[in-house]
Short mmCIF file of C-alpha atoms in Angstrom, two decimals:
data_model
loop_
_atom_site.label_atom_id
_atom_site.label_comp_id
_atom_site.label_asym_id
_atom_site.label_seq_id
_atom_site.Cartn_x
_atom_site.Cartn_y
_atom_site.Cartn_z
CA MET A 1 63.00 181.77 31.36
CA SER A 2 66.02 179.90 32.70
CA LEU A 3 63.70 177.52 34.56
CA LEU A 4 61.79 176.79 31.36
CA ARG A 5 65.00 176.15 29.44
CA GLY A 6 66.20 173.84 32.18
CA ALA A 7 62.86 172.00 32.19
CA LEU A 8 63.09 171.53 28.43
CA ARG A 9 66.56 170.04 28.84
CA ARG A 10 65.25 167.58 31.42
CA PHE A 11 62.20 166.68 29.36
CA SER A 12 62.63 163.77 26.96
CA LEU A 13 60.69 161.14 25.08
CA LYS A 14 61.81 158.55 27.62
CA LEU A 15 60.24 160.60 30.43
CA LEU A 16 56.98 160.79 28.51
CA LEU A 17 56.95 157.04 27.84
CA LEU A 18 57.79 156.25 31.47
CA GLN A 19 54.97 158.46 32.74
CA ILE A 20 52.42 157.01 30.32
CA GLY A 21 53.61 153.46 30.97
CA LEU A 22 53.23 153.84 34.75
CA ALA A 23 49.76 155.33 34.33
CA LEU A 24 48.68 152.44 32.10
CA VAL A 25 50.05 149.80 34.49
CA VAL A 26 48.26 151.37 37.46
CA PHE A 27 45.09 151.74 35.41
CA LEU A 28 45.09 148.08 34.35
CA MET A 29 45.79 146.95 37.91
CA ALA A 30 42.91 149.11 39.14
CA LEU A 31 40.57 147.54 36.58
CA LEU A 32 41.57 144.09 37.75
CA TRP A 33 41.13 145.16 41.38
CA LEU A 34 37.59 146.36 40.69
CA ARG A 35 36.70 142.97 39.21
CA LEU A 36 37.78 141.03 42.29
CA PRO A 37 34.78 139.44 44.06
CA ASP A 38 33.93 140.14 47.68
CA ALA A 39 31.85 137.05 48.36
CA SER A 40 33.94 135.90 51.32
CA VAL A 41 36.37 137.16 53.93
CA LEU A 42 39.26 135.64 51.98
CA TRP A 43 38.44 137.65 48.87
CA VAL A 44 38.08 140.80 50.96
CA ILE A 45 41.60 140.23 52.31
CA VAL A 46 42.89 139.56 48.79
CA SER A 47 41.24 142.76 47.58
CA PHE A 48 42.81 144.75 50.44
CA VAL A 49 46.27 143.34 49.79
CA PHE A 50 45.96 143.95 46.05
CA GLY A 51 44.91 147.54 46.74
CA LEU A 52 48.05 148.01 48.83
CA LEU A 53 50.07 146.53 45.96
CA ILE A 54 48.58 149.06 43.54
CA ALA A 55 49.44 151.91 45.92
CA ALA A 56 53.00 150.56 46.28
CA VAL A 57 53.49 150.23 42.51
CA ALA A 58 52.12 153.72 41.87
CA GLY A 59 54.13 155.33 44.68
CA ALA A 60 57.41 153.54 44.02
CA GLY A 61 57.08 153.95 40.26
CA GLN A 62 56.39 157.68 40.46
CA SER A 63 59.18 158.11 42.99
CA TRP A 64 61.64 156.33 40.67
CA ILE A 65 60.61 158.57 37.76
CA ALA A 66 60.99 161.66 39.95
CA LEU A 67 64.48 160.61 41.04
CA TRP A 68 65.42 159.85 37.45
CA VAL A 69 64.27 163.21 36.07
CA ALA A 70 65.99 164.98 38.99
CA ARG A 71 69.18 163.03 38.18
CA GLN A 72 69.40 161.61 41.67
CA THR A 73 70.58 158.17 42.76
CA CYS A 74 67.69 155.77 43.28
CA LYS A 75 67.82 154.43 46.83
CA ARG A 76 65.41 152.13 48.62
CA LYS A 77 64.71 154.61 51.41
CA ARG A 78 63.89 157.33 48.88
CA LEU A 79 61.42 155.03 47.12
CA LEU A 80 59.82 154.16 50.46
CA ALA A 81 59.63 157.79 51.56
CA GLY A 82 58.24 158.79 48.16
CA SER A 83 55.58 156.08 48.24
CA ILE A 84 54.42 157.14 51.70
CA ALA A 85 54.41 160.81 50.65
CA ILE A 86 52.38 160.12 47.51
CA VAL A 87 49.82 157.97 49.35
CA ALA A 88 49.52 160.66 52.04
CA ALA A 89 49.10 163.34 49.36
CA VAL A 90 46.29 161.35 47.72
CA ALA A 91 44.60 160.95 51.11
CA VAL A 92 44.81 164.70 51.77
CA TRP A 93 43.48 165.36 48.27
CA LEU A 94 40.46 163.14 48.91
CA LEU A 95 39.77 165.00 52.15
CA ALA A 96 40.11 168.34 50.34
CA THR A 97 37.66 167.31 47.61
CA HIS A 98 35.25 166.16 50.32
CA TRP A 99 35.49 169.68 51.75
CA ILE A 100 35.22 171.49 48.39
CA GLU A 101 32.32 169.47 46.99
CA PRO A 102 29.64 170.85 49.40
CA LEU A 103 30.81 174.39 48.63
CA HIS A 104 30.56 173.72 44.90
CA SER A 105 27.06 172.25 45.24
CA ASN A 106 25.63 175.64 46.29
CA ASP A 107 26.87 177.52 43.23
CA PHE A 108 23.37 177.74 41.76
CA GLN A 109 22.10 179.71 44.75
CA ARG A 110 25.26 181.83 44.90
CA ALA A 111 25.03 182.69 41.20
CA SER A 112 21.36 183.62 41.57
CA TYR A 113 22.08 185.85 44.56
CA LEU A 114 25.10 187.56 42.98
CA ASN A 115 23.18 188.13 39.77
CA SER A 116 20.29 189.70 41.69
CA GLN A 117 22.68 192.01 43.57
CA THR A 118 24.53 193.12 40.44
CA PRO A 119 23.70 196.66 39.28
CA ARG A 120 21.37 196.70 36.29
CA SER A 121 24.00 198.38 34.10
CA LEU A 122 26.38 195.43 34.64
CA ARG A 123 23.91 192.57 34.34
CA TYR A 124 24.46 192.40 30.60
CA PHE A 125 28.01 191.20 31.27
CA PHE A 126 27.59 189.50 34.66
CA THR A 127 24.80 187.17 33.60
CA PHE A 128 23.73 184.17 35.64
CA ASP A 129 25.54 181.75 33.33
CA ARG A 130 28.80 183.73 33.47
CA ILE A 131 28.70 184.04 37.25
CA TYR A 132 28.02 180.32 37.54
CA LYS A 133 31.00 179.55 35.28
CA MET A 134 33.20 181.94 37.28
CA LEU A 135 32.32 180.08 40.47
CA ASP A 136 33.08 176.78 38.77
CA TRP A 137 36.46 178.16 37.66
CA LEU A 138 37.09 179.37 41.21
CA TRP A 139 36.61 175.92 42.76
CA SER A 140 38.59 174.26 39.97
CA THR A 141 41.47 176.70 40.48
CA LEU A 142 41.39 176.07 44.23
CA SER A 143 41.52 172.33 43.58
CA TRP A 144 44.50 172.67 41.26
CA ILE A 145 46.30 174.89 43.79
CA ILE A 146 45.89 172.15 46.40
CA VAL A 147 47.18 169.58 43.89
CA SER A 148 50.19 171.80 43.17
CA VAL A 149 51.10 172.19 46.86
CA LEU A 150 50.74 168.45 47.50
CA THR A 151 52.81 167.63 44.42
CA VAL A 152 55.57 170.04 45.41
CA PHE A 153 55.90 168.65 48.92
CA SER A 154 55.71 165.04 47.71
CA PHE A 155 58.51 165.70 45.24
CA ALA A 156 60.58 167.37 47.96
CA VAL A 157 60.14 164.33 50.22
CA ILE A 158 61.22 162.02 47.40
CA LEU A 159 64.40 164.04 46.84
CA GLY A 160 64.94 164.63 50.55
CA ARG A 161 65.07 168.42 50.03
CA VAL A 162 62.63 170.39 52.15
CA ARG A 163 64.09 173.70 50.98
CA GLY A 164 63.38 172.65 47.42
CA ALA A 165 59.65 172.74 48.16
CA LEU A 166 59.94 176.35 49.31
CA ARG A 167 61.79 177.29 46.11
CA SER A 168 58.96 175.80 44.06
CA LEU A 169 56.18 177.40 46.09
CA PHE A 170 57.82 180.84 45.76
CA SER A 171 58.50 180.42 42.05
CA LEU A 172 56.20 182.55 39.90
CA THR A 173 57.19 180.53 36.83
CA TRP A 174 56.04 177.30 38.45
CA TRP A 175 52.62 178.68 39.38
CA VAL A 176 51.96 180.35 36.03
CA VAL A 177 53.01 177.30 33.99
CA PHE A 178 51.27 174.83 36.31
CA LEU A 179 47.91 176.63 36.32
CA ALA A 180 48.09 177.38 32.58
CA LEU A 181 48.92 173.79 31.58
CA THR A 182 46.44 172.17 33.97
CA TRP A 183 43.66 174.43 32.74
CA LEU A 184 44.65 173.71 29.15
CA ALA A 185 44.77 169.96 29.77
CA SER A 186 41.37 170.02 31.50
CA ALA A 187 39.76 172.04 28.70
CA VAL A 188 41.28 169.98 25.88
CA THR A 189 40.49 166.66 27.59
CA GLY A 190 36.88 167.66 28.24
CA TRP A 191 36.38 168.94 24.70
CA ILE A 192 37.99 165.92 23.01
CA LEU A 193 36.15 163.31 25.08
CA GLY A 194 32.85 165.19 24.82
CA TRP A 195 32.99 165.50 21.03
CA VAL A 196 31.06 162.81 19.14
CA PRO A 197 31.26 162.54 15.32
CA GLY A 198 27.72 161.14 15.03
CA ARG A 199 28.32 159.10 11.86
CA GLY A 200 27.47 155.59 12.90
CA LEU A 201 28.51 153.22 15.65
CA LYS A 202 31.68 152.01 13.89
CA VAL A 203 32.92 155.54 13.24
CA GLU A 204 32.15 156.58 16.81
CA ALA A 205 34.03 153.55 18.19
CA LEU A 206 37.12 154.33 16.08
CA SER A 207 36.82 157.98 17.05
CA LEU A 208 36.68 157.06 20.74
CA VAL A 209 39.88 155.01 20.47
CA ALA A 210 41.64 157.83 18.61
CA ARG A 211 40.43 160.44 21.10
CA LEU A 212 41.54 158.33 24.08
CA LEU A 213 45.01 157.89 22.56
CA PHE A 214 45.25 161.64 21.96
CA VAL A 215 44.16 162.45 25.51
CA VAL A 216 46.67 159.97 26.97
CA LEU A 217 49.51 161.47 24.91
CA PHE A 218 48.50 165.07 25.57
CA ASP A 219 47.93 164.69 29.31
CA GLY A 220 51.10 162.61 29.59
CA LEU A 221 53.00 165.36 27.81
CA VAL A 222 51.67 167.98 30.23
CA ALA A 223 52.39 165.83 33.30
CA SER A 224 55.91 165.00 32.10
CA PHE A 225 56.80 168.63 31.41
CA LEU A 226 55.43 169.73 34.79
CA LEU A 227 57.53 167.03 36.45
CA ALA A 228 60.61 168.27 34.59
CA LEU A 229 59.83 171.85 35.60
CA LEU A 230 59.34 170.80 39.21
CA ALA A 231 62.70 169.04 39.17
CA GLU A 232 64.29 172.20 37.79
CA THR A 233 62.71 174.49 40.40
CA GLN A 234 63.85 172.22 43.22
CA ALA A 235 67.38 171.88 41.87
CA THR A 236 70.14 173.44 43.94
CA PRO A 237 70.72 177.08 42.83
CA GLY A 238 73.82 177.66 40.77
CA GLY A 239 74.41 173.98 40.19
CA MET A 240 76.18 173.62 43.56
CA PRO A 241 75.70 170.44 45.58
CA GLU A 242 73.68 170.35 48.78
CA THR A 243 75.61 171.03 51.95
CA SER A 244 75.00 167.42 52.96
CA GLN A 245 76.71 166.14 49.81
CA PRO A 246 80.50 165.59 49.67
CA ARG A 247 82.53 168.29 47.96
CA THR A 248 85.70 167.84 45.95
CA GLU A 249 87.10 171.09 47.33
CA ALA A 250 86.81 172.78 50.67
CA ASN A 251 84.64 175.86 51.04
CA PRO A 252 86.71 179.04 50.72
#
């Protein structure tokens, strides 16, 4: 509970606005990047450079927010290390999804086989649809676990605290809150965006804008709180400074 109280103290409206603002800036830059032509070698080079700029803005911006919520001094080398760590984490995540996707594509056959091997007395509960959903939840949970590990190590690189990553990975509070909030955000986002009022084009357009705003605020709230919780789990125990930091008094 102390970690949650500390995360609530670190969480603020400014953190939420910073997180949403960075996401919107990166999103708009990505839209512009997708509209760049590729009719010549020059435009291909421009597109490549602009893609690097987007990665730099996203990495440096998220690193600055992480340092701010962790109450650490923002230094150029920390921003550079954080940007590299975030880009590397995204690359590893893409490789992981490339590995998970083929496994997920065979869920129909797995669900059929497991359903056929289930005792007849249990088939009323373990139906094909439920087994298929369980497999989908399994792969989604595995994906979120990978995201959690990559996020923890990226945050530790930004702060320059390798031991902080171990504290987060061995924190039961972090895992419970992270999985609960990510599942909640996924379910709420899917339900909100999938719901259609069905009362005319104008009503549906207004509803889409309202639903997008809600999703941005809700997901931003979840991401900001998780960032605050991560900063709290990687904080030095007992409020003492790191051994590498100067002390006002000598160790007894």
